[in-house]
JSON list of C-alpha atoms in Angstrom, two decimals:
[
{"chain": "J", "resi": 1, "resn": "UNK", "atom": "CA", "xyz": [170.99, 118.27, 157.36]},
{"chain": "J", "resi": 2, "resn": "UNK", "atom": "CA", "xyz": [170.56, 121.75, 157.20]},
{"chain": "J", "resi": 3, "resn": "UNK", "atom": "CA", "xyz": [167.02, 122.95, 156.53]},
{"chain": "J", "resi": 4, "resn": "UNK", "atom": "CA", "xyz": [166.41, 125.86, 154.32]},
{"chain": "J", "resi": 5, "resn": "UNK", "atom": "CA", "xyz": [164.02, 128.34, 156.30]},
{"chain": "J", "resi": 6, "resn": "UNK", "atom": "CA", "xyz": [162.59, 129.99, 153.29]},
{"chain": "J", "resi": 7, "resn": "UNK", "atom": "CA", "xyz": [161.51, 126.91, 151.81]},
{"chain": "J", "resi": 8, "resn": "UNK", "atom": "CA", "xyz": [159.40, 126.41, 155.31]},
{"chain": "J", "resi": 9, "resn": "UNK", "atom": "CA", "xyz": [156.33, 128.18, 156.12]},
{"chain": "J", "resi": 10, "resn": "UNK", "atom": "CA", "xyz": [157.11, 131.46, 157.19]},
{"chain": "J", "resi": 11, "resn": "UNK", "atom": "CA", "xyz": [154.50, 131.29, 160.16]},
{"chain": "J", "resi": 12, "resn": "UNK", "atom": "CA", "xyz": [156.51, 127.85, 161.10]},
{"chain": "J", "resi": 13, "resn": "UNK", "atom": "CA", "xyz": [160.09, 129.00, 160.57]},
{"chain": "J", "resi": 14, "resn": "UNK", "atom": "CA", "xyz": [160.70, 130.02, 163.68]},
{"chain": "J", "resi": 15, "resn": "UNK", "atom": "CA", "xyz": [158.22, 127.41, 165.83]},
{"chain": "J", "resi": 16, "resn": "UNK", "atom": "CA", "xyz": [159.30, 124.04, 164.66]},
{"chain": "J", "resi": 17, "resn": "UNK", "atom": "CA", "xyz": [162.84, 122.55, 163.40]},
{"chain": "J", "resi": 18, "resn": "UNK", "atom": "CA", "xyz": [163.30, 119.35, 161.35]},
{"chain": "J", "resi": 19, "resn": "UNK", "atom": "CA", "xyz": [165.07, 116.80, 163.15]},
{"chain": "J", "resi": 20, "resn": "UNK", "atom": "CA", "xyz": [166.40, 113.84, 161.38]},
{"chain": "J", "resi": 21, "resn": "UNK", "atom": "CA", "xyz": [168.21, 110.82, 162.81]},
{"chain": "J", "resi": 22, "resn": "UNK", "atom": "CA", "xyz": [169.60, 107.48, 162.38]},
{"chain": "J", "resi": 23, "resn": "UNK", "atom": "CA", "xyz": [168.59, 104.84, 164.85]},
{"chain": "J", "resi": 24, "resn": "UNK", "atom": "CA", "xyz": [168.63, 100.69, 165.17]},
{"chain": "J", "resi": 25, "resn": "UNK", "atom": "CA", "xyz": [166.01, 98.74, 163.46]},
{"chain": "J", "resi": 26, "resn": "UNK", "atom": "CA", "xyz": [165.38, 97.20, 167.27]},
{"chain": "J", "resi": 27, "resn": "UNK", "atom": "CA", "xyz": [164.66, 101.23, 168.11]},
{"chain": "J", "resi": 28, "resn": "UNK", "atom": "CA", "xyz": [161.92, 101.58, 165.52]},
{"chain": "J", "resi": 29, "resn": "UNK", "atom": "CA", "xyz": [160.39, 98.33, 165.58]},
{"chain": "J", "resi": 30, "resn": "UNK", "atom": "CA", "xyz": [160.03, 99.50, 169.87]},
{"chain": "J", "resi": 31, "resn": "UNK", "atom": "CA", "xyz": [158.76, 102.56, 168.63]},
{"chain": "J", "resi": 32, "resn": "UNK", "atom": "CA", "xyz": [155.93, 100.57, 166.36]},
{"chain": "J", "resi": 33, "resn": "UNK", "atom": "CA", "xyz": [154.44, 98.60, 169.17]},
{"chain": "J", "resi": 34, "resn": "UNK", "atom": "CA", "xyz": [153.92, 101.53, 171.50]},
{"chain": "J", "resi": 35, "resn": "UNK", "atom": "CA", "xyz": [152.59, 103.20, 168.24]},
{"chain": "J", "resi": 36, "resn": "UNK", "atom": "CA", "xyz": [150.18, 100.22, 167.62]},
{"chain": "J", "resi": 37, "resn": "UNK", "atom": "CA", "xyz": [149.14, 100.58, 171.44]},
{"chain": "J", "resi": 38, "resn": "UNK", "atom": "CA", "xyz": [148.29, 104.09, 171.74]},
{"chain": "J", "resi": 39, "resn": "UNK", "atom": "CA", "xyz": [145.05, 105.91, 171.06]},
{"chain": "J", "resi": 40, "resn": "UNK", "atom": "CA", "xyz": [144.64, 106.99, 167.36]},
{"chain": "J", "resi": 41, "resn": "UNK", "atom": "CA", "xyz": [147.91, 104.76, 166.06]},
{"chain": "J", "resi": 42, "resn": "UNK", "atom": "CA", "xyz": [149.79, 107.83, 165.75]},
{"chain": "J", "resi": 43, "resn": "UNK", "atom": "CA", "xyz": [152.28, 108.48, 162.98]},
{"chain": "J", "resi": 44, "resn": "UNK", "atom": "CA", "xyz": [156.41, 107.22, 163.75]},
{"chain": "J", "resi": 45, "resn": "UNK", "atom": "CA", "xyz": [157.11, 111.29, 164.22]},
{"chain": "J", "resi": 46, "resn": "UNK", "atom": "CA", "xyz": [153.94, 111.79, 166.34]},
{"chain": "J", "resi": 47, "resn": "UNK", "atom": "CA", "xyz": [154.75, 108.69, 168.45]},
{"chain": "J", "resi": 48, "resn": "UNK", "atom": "CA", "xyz": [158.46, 109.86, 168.69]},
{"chain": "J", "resi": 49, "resn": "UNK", "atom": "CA", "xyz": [156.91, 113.66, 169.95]},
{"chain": "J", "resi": 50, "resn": "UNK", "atom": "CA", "xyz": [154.65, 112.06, 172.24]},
{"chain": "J", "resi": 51, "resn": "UNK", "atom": "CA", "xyz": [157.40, 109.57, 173.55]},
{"chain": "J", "resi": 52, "resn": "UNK", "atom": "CA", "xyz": [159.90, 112.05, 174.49]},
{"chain": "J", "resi": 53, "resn": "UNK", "atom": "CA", "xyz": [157.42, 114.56, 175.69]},
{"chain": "J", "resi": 54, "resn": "UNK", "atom": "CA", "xyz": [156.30, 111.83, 178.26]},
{"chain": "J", "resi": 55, "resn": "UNK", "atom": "CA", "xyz": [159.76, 110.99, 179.08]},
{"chain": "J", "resi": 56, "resn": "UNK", "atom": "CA", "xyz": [160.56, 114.94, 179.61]},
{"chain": "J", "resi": 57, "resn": "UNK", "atom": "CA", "xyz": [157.54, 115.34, 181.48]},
{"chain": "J", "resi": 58, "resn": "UNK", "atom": "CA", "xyz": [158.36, 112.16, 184.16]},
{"chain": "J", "resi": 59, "resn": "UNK", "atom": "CA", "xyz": [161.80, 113.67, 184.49]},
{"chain": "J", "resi": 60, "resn": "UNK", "atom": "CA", "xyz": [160.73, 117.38, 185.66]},
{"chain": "J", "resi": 61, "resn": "UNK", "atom": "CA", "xyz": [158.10, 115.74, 188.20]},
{"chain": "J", "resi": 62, "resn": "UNK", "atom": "CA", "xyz": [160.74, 113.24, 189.54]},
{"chain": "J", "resi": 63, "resn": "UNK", "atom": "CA", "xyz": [163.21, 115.90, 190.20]},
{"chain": "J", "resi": 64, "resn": "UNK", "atom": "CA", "xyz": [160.80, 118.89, 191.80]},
{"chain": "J", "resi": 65, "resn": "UNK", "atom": "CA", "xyz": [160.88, 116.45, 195.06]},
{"chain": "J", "resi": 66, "resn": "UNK", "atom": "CA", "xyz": [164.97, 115.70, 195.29]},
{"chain": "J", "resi": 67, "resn": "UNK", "atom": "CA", "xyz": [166.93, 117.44, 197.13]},
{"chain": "J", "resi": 68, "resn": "UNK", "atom": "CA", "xyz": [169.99, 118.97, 195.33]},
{"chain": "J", "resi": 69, "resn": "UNK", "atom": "CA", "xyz": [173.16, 117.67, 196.25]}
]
């Protein structure tokens, strides 16, 4: 899907990007119990951000102390 900038918020536009996608029912229903775990029971896209920022996050750490090669 293609999202029409001008329909956006100008001020937005250019900071944040609409992502959709199609995933297993076993994916989302994951997704729910770490949702129904976490502080605040954040929404599915807030648990999705939060979820892949962590997972992002783990991966930078865990490769500032291997060696290349």
């Amino acid at each position: 899907m293609i999202l029409d900038r001008r329909r956006m918020v100008a001020k937005l536009s250019n900071v944040v990007l609409r992502l959709n996608l199609l995933v297993p029912g076993e994916w989302v229903a994951a997704v729910d119990q770490w949702r129904a775990r976490a502080p605040g029971v954040p929404n599915r896209s807030e648990a999705i951000r939060r979820l892949v920022a962590q997972a992002l996050e783990a991966e930078a750490k865990g490769k500032k102390g291997k060696p290349k090669g």
